[in-house]
Tab-separated table of C-alpha atoms in Angstrom:
chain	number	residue	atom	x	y	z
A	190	UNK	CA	7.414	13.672	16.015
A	191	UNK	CA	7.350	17.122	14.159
A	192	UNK	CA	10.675	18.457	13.984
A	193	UNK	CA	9.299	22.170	13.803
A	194	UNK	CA	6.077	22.756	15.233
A	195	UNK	CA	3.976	26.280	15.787
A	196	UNK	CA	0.713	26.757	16.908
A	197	UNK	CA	-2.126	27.952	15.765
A	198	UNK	CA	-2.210	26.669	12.233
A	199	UNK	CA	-5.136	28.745	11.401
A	200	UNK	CA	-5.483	32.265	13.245
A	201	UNK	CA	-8.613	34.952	12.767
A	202	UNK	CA	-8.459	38.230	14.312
A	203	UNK	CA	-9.822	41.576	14.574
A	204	UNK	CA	-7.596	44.955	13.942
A	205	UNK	CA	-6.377	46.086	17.043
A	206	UNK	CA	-6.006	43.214	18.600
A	207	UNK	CA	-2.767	41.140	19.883
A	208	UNK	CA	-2.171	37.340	19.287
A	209	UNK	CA	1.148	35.037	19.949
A	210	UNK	CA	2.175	32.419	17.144
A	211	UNK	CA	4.235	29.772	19.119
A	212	UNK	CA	7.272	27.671	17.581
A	213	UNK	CA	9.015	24.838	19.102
A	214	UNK	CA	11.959	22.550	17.285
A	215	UNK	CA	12.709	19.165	18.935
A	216	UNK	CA	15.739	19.316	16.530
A	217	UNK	CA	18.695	20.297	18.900
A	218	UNK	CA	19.150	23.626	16.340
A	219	UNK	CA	21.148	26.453	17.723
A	220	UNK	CA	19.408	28.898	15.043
A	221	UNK	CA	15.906	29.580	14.228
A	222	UNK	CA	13.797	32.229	12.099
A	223	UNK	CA	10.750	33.570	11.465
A	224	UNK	CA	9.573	34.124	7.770
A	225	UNK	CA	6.515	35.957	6.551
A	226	UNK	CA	5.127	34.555	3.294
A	227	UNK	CA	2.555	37.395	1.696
A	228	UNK	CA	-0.446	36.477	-0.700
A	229	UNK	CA	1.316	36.321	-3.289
A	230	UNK	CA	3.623	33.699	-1.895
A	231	UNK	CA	6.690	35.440	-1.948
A	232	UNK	CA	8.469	34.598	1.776
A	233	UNK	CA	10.805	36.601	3.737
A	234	UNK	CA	12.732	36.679	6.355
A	235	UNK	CA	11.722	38.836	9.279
A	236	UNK	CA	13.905	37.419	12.464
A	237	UNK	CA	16.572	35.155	13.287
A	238	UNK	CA	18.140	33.447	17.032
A	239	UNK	CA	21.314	32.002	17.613
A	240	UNK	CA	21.321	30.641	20.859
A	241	UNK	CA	18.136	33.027	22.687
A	242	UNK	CA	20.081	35.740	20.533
A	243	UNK	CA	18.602	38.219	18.486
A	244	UNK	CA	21.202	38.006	14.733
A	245	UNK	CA	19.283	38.889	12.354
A	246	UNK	CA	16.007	42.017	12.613
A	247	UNK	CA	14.981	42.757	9.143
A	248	UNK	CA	12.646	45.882	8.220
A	249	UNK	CA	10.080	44.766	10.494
A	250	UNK	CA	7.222	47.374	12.702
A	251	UNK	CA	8.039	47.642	16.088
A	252	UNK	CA	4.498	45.867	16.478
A	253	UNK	CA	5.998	42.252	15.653
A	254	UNK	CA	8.134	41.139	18.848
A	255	UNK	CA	10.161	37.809	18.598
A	256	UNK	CA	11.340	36.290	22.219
A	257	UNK	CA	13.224	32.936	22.756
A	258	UNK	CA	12.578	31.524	26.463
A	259	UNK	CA	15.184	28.755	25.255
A	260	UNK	CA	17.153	28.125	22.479
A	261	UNK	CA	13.903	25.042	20.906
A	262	UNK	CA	11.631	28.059	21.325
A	263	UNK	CA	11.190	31.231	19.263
A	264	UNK	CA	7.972	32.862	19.828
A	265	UNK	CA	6.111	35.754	17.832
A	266	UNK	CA	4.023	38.323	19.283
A	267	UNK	CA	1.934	40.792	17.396
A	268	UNK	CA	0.562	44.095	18.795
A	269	UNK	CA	-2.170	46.052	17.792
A	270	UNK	CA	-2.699	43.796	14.356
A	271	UNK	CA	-3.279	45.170	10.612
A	272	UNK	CA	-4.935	43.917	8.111
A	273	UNK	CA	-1.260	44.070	5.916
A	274	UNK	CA	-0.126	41.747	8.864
A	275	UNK	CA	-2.763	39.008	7.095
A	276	UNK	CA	-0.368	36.162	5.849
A	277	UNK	CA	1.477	33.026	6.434
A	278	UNK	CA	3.957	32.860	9.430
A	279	UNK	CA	6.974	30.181	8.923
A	280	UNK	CA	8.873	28.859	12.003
A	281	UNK	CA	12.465	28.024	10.825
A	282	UNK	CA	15.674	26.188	12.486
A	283	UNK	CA	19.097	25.407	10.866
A	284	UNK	CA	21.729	23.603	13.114
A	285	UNK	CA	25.163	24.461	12.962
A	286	UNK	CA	28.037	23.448	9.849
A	287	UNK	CA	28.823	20.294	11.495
A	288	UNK	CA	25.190	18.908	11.269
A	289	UNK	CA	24.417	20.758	7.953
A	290	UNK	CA	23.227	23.399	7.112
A	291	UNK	CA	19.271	22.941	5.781
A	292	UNK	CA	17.083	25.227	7.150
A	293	UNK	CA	13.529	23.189	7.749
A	294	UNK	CA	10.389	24.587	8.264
A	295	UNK	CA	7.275	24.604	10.448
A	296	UNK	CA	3.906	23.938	9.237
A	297	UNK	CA	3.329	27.319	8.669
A	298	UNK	CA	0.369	29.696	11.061
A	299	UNK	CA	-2.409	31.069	8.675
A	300	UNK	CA	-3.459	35.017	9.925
A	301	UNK	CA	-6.387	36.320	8.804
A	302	UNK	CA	-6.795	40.230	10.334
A	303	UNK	CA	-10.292	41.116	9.850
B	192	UNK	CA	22.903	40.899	-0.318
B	193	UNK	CA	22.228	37.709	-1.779
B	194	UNK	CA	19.179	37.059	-4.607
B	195	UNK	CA	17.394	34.685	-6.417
B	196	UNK	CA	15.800	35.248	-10.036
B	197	UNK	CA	13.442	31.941	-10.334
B	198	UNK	CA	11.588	31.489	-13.966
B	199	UNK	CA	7.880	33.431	-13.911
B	200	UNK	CA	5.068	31.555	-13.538
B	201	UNK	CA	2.499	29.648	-13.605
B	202	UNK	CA	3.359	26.740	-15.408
B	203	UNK	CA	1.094	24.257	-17.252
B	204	UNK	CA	1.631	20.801	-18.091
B	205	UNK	CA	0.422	17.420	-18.968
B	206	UNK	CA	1.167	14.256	-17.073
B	207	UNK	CA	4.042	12.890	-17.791
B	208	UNK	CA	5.695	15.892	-19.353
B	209	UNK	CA	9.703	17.657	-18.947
B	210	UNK	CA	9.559	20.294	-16.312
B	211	UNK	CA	12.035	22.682	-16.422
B	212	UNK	CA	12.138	25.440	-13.660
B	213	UNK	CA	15.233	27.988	-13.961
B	214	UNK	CA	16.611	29.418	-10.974
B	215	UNK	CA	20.113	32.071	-11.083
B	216	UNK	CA	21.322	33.437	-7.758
B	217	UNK	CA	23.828	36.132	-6.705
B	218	UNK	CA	25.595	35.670	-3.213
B	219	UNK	CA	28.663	36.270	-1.637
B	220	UNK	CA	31.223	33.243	-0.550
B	221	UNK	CA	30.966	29.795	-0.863
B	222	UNK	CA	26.283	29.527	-1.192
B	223	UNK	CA	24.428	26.608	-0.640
B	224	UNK	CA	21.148	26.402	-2.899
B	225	UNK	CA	18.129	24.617	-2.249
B	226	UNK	CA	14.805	23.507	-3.867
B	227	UNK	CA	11.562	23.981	-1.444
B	228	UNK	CA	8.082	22.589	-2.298
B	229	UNK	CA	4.712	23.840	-0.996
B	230	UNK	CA	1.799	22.163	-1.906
B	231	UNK	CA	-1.797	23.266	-1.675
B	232	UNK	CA	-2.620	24.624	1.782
B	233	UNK	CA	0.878	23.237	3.059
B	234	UNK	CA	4.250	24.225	4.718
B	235	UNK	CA	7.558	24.387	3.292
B	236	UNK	CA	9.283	21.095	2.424
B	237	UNK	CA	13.021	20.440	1.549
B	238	UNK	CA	12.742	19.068	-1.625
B	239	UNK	CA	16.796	19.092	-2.471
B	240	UNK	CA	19.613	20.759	-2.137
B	241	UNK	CA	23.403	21.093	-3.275
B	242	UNK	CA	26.169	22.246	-0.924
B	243	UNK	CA	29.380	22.797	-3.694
B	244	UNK	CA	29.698	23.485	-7.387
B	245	UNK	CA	28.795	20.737	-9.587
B	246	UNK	CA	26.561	18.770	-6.855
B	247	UNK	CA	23.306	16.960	-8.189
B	248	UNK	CA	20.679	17.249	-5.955
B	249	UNK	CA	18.448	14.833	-6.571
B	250	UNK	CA	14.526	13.350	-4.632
B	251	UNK	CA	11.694	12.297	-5.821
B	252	UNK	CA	12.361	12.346	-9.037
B	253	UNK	CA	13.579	16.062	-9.499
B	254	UNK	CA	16.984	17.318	-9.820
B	255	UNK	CA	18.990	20.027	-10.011
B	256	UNK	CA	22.903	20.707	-10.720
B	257	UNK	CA	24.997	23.729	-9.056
B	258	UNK	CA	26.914	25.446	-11.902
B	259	UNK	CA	28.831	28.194	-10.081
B	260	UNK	CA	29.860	29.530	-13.598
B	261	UNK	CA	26.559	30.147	-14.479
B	262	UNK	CA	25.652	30.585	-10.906
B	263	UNK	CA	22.495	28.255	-12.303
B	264	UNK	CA	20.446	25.512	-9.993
B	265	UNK	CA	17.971	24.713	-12.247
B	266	UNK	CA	15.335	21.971	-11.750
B	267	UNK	CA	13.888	19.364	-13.672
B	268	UNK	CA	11.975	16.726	-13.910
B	269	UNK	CA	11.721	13.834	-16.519
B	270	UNK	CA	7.802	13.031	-16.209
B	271	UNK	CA	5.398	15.117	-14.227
B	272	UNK	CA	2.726	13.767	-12.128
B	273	UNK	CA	-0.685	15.445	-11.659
B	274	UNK	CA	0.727	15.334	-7.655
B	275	UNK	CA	3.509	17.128	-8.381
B	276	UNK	CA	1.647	20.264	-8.823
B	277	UNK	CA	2.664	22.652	-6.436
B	278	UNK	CA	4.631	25.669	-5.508
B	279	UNK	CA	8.217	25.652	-6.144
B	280	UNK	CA	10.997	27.790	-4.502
B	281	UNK	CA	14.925	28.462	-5.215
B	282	UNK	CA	17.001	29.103	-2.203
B	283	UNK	CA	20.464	30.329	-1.462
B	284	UNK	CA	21.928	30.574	1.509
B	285	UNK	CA	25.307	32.663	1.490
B	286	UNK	CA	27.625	34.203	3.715
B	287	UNK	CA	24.820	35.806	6.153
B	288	UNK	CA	22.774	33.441	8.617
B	289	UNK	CA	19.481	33.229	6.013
B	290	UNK	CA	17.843	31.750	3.798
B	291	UNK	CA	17.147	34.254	0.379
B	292	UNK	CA	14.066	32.769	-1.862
B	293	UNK	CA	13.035	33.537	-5.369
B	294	UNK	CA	9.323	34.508	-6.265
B	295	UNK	CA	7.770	30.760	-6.508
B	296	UNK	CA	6.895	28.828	-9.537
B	297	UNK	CA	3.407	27.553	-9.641
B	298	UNK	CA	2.959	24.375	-11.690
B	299	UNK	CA	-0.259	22.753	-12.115
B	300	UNK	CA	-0.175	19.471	-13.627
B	301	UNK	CA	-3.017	18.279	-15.585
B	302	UNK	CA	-4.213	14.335	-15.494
């Protein structure tokens, strides 16, 4: 079983458009992130949830929306996509102090804006 | 906030060589500091980590030591494998709730 999972691995798209990149962790975290990894690998935070919670919004356009149905569920929606927004979307979870700390990481969603 | 200054690359070596990646951080409090791998066309993998000063991480091979008083986690490796090559990241993870990388090190190993 896949501890984090998102879906799609591999996304192409047209400007303009809007797509969802889905995460699920079968990990019992209370915490989970998004990162964005650019093209010249450097990754960065962009969101984190603590229990459905928003705790963490970095510098991010209004265009990227996170939402959390559940606390094994962060979700990332993307309106009106730019070609900048072409890059490598990491799904994240971290449980709490008393089961460690390590933060693992999805398979990552490739987005190609076209 | 909390940084990471991880050694330039891309780094070239033969099979079998001593890989050295250095990795200094800044944070606030008490950080944790980890080691991620991404190969080729791959996600993020733990590769180690150390919670406290003077912890070893250690997998696969690779290991790195927390110095908090040269606020160091280097890593190293005694003997390369062409399958190590690979993206590798430095980590810390401070007071806040995330996870601060440095820049990658790319190291190609050659057979």
């Amino acid at each position: 079983d896949t501890a984090v999972s998102q879906t799609p691995k591999y996304l192409v798209t047209q400007m303009g458009n809007d797509k969802s990149i889905k995460c699920e962790q079968n990990l019992g975290h209370d915490t989970m992130y998004w990162y964005k990894q650019d093209s010249k690998k450097f990754l960065k935070i962009m969101f984190s949830y603590n229990n459905k919670e928003l705790i963490i919004n970095e510098t991010v356009p209004n265009r990227f929306s996170p939402k959390s149905p559940d606390k094994a569920h962060l979700n990332l929606h993307i309106n009106s996509l730019e070609l900048g927004d072409s890059a490598v979307y990491f799904c994240a979870s971290r449980g709490d102090g008393r089961s460690g700390n390590t933060i693992y990481f999805g398979e990552g969603s490739w987005l190609t804006v076209v | 906030g909390d940084s990471v200054t991880q050694m330039e690359g891309p780094v070239t070596l033969s099979e079998e060589a001593f890989l050295t990646i250095n990795c200094t951080y800044t944070a606030t409090g008490y950080p944790s500091l980890f080691w991620y791998v991404q190969y080729p066309g791959e996600g993020l993998q733990l590769l180690l980590k150390a919670t406290k000063a003077d912890d070893k991480g250690s997998n696969k091979g690779f290991e790195a030591t927390y110095r908090k008083e040269t606020t160091s986690f280097h890593l190293e490796k005694g003997s390369v494998q062409v399958s190590d090559s690979a993206v590798y990241f430095c980590a810390v993870q401070g007071g806040s709730e995330k996870l601060v990388f440095g820049k990658g090190t790319k190291l190609t190993v050659n057979p």
